[in-house]
Short mmCIF file of C-alpha atoms in Angstrom, two decimals:
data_model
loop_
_atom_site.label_atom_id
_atom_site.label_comp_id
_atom_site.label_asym_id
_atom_site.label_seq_id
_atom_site.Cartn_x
_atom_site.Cartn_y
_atom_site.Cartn_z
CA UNK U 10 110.64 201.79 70.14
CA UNK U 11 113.90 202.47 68.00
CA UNK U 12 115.16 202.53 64.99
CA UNK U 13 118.69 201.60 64.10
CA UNK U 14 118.55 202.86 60.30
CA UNK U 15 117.65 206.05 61.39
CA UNK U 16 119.48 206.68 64.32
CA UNK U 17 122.64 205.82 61.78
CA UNK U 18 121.63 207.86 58.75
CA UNK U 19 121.22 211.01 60.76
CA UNK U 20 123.92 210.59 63.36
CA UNK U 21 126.63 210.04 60.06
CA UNK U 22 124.87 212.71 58.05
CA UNK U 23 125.20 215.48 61.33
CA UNK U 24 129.25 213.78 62.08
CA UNK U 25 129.53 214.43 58.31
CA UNK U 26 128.07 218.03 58.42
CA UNK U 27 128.92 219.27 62.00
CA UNK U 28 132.63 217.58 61.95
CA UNK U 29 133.87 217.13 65.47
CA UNK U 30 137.23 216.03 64.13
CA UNK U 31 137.43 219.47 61.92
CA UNK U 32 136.00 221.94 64.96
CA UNK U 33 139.11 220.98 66.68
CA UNK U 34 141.62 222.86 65.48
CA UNK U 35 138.51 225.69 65.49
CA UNK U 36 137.77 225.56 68.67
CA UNK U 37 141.46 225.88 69.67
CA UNK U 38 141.78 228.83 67.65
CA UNK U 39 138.90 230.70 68.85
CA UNK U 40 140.01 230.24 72.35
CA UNK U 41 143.54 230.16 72.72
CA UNK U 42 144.56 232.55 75.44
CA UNK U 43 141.66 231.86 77.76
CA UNK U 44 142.35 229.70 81.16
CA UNK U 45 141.64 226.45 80.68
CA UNK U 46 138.84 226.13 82.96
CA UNK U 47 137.09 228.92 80.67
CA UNK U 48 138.01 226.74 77.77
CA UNK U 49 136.21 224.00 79.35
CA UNK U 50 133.07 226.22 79.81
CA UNK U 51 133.33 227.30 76.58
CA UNK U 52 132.93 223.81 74.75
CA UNK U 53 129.92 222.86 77.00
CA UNK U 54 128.28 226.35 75.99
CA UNK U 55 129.54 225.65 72.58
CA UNK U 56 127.13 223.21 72.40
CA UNK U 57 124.77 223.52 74.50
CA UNK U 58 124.03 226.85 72.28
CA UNK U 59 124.04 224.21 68.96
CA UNK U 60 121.52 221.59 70.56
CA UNK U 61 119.58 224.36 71.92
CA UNK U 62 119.49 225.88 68.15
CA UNK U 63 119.21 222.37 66.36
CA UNK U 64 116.03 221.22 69.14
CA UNK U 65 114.26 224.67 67.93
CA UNK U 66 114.81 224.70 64.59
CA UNK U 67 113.58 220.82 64.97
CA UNK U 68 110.10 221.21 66.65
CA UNK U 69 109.65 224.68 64.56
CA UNK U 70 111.89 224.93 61.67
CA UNK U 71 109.21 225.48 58.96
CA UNK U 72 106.69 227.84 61.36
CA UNK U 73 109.96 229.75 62.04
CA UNK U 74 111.53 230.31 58.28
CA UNK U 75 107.87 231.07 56.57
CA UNK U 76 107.19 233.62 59.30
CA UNK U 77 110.25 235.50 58.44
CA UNK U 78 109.78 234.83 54.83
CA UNK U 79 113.13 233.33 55.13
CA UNK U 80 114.42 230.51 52.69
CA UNK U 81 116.78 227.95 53.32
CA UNK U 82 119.43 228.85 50.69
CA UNK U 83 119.07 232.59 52.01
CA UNK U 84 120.14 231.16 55.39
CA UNK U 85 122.99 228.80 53.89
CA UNK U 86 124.35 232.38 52.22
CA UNK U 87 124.25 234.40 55.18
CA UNK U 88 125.65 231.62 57.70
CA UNK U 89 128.63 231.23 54.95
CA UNK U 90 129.21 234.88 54.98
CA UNK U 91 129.46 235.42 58.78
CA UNK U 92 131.89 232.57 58.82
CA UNK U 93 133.42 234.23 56.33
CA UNK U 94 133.97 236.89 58.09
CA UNK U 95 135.61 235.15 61.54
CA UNK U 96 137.57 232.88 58.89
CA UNK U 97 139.57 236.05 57.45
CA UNK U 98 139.87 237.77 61.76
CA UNK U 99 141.53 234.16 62.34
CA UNK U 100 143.94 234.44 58.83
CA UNK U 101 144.76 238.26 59.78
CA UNK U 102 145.63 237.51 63.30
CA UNK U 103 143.05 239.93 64.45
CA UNK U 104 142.08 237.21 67.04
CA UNK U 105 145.23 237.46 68.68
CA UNK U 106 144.48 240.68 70.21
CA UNK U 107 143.03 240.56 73.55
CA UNK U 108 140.94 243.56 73.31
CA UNK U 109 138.84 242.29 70.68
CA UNK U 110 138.74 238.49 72.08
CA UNK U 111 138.63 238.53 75.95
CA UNK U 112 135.55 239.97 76.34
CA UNK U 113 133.73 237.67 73.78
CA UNK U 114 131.78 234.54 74.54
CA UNK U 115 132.88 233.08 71.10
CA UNK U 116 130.79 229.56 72.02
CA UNK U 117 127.91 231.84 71.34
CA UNK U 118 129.03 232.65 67.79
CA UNK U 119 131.00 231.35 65.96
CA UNK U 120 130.82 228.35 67.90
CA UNK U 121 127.35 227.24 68.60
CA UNK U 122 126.01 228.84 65.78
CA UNK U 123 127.02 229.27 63.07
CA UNK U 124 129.75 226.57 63.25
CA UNK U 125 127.89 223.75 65.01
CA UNK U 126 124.13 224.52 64.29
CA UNK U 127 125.05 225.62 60.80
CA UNK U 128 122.24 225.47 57.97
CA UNK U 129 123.48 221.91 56.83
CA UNK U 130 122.59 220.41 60.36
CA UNK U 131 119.40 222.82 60.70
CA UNK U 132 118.22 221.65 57.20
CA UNK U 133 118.99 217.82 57.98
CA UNK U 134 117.20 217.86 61.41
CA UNK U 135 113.99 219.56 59.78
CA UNK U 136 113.99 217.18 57.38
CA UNK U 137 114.54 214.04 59.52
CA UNK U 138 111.86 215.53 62.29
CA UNK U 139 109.04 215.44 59.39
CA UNK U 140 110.07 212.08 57.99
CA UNK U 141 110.17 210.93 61.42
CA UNK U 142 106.43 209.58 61.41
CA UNK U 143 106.36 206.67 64.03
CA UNK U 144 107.19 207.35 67.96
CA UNK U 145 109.88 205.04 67.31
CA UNK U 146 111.77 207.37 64.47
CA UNK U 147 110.96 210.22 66.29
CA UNK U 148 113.25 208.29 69.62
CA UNK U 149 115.64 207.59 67.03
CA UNK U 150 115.91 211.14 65.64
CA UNK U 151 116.24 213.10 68.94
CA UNK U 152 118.29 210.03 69.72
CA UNK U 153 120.83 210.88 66.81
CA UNK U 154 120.53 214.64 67.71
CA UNK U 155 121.83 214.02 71.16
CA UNK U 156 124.35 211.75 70.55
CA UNK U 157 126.15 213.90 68.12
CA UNK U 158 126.77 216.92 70.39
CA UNK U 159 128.00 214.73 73.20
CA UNK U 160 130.54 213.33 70.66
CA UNK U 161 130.99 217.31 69.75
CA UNK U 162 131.69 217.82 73.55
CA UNK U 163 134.14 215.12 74.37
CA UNK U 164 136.01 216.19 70.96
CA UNK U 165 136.01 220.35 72.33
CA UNK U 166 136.82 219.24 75.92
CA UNK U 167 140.02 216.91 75.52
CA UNK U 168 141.26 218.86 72.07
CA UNK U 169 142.44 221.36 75.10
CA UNK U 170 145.20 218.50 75.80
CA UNK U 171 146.60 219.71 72.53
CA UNK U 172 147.63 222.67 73.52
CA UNK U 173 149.91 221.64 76.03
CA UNK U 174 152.08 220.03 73.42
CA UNK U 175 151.97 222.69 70.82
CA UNK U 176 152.44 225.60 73.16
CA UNK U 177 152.18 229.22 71.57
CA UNK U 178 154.35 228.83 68.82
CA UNK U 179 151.86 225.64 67.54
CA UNK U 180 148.55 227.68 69.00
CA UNK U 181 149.58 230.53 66.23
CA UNK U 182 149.94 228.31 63.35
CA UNK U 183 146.45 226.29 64.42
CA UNK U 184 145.07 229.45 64.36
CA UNK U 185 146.13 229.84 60.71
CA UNK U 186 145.34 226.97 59.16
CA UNK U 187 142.02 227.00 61.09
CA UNK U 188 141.30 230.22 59.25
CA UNK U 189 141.95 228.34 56.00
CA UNK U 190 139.89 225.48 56.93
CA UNK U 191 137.02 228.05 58.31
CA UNK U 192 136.76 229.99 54.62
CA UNK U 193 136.91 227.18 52.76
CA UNK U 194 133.74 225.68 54.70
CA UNK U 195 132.05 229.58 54.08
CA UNK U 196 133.19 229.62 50.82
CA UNK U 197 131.70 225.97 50.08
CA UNK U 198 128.16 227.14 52.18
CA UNK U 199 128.06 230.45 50.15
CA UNK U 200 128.14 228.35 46.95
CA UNK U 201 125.51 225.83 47.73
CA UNK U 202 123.13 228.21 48.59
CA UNK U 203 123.61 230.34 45.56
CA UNK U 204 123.32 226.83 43.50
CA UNK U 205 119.80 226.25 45.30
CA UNK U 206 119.16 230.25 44.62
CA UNK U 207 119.89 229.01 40.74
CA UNK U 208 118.00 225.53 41.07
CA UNK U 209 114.56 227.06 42.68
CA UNK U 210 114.95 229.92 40.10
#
């Protein structure tokens, strides 16, 4: 009632595309400032939000994008461009004003979605769930799917130990370099989805 070959090939395809290693700096970024029990919260939200995304998109991925007429390189453009967006608040330093952070559950967005339950992972889970033609591949698919965000969670929820040894001073530059990191990945989804745009044309 499982199989291995599946359970690897999507749980190394969604480490791949989700990157728990990469989020971390990210995540740190996004919530520097906050307590750390709201930190905490945050990166159970975080992705909580993603699997609750990633399970929908899942069971109903194709009903969902043909009833909005919506294609999947459409959705790879616009998810780059809203990162885009956060990417260039986090190079600015427009993050580090309270007023415009406090008051935002950023596990929502960026965090869950787009950052977690990005196109990539949305596009590799529909795909797996259809290929998935045996009750054991289907196991070994939701399997996959629910291993990955507990790996995302215990990533998010001890990255927080960083901070203490970084203090402000390292927070600020994290917050930098996660901007970089953050428009690259836009940048990168942006162009793939423009290719496929090109490709389908």
């Amino acid at each position: 009632m499982f199989d291995v070959a599946v359970f690897g090939s999507l749980f190394l395809t969604l480490f791949v595309i989700m990157d728990p290693p990469g989020i971390t700096p990210i995540f740190l970024a996004l919530t520097a400032g906050r307590p750390g029990k709201v930190q905490k919260r945050m990166a159970f939200q975080a992705v909580c939000v993603a699997g609750g995304v990633i399970t929908v998109f899942g069971l109903l991925g194709h009903q969902i994008l043909n009833y909005l007429h919506v294609s999947v390189p459409a959705l790879m453009i616009a998810g780059g461009l809203l990162l885009l967006l956060i990417a260039l608040d986090l190079l600015t330093g427009k993050t580090d004003e309270p007023k415009q952070t406090k008051d935002v559950n950023v596990a929502l967005v960026p965090l869950g979605m787009p950052l977690l339950a990005g196109p990539g992972a949305i596009v590799s889970v529909i795909l797996a769930v259809q290929k998935a033609d045996s009750v054991a591949m289907q196991v070994s698919v939701w399997t996959a799917i629910l291993a990955i965000h507990v790996v995302l969670w215990v990533v998010m929820r001890y990255s927080l130990l960083i901070i203490r040894v970084i203090k402000d001073g390292g927070v600020v530059l994290v917050t930098r370099l996660a901007g970089m990191m953050l428009s690259a990945i836009a940048v990168q989804q942006i162009i793939n989805g423009v290719t496929q745009v090109i490709k389908g044309a």
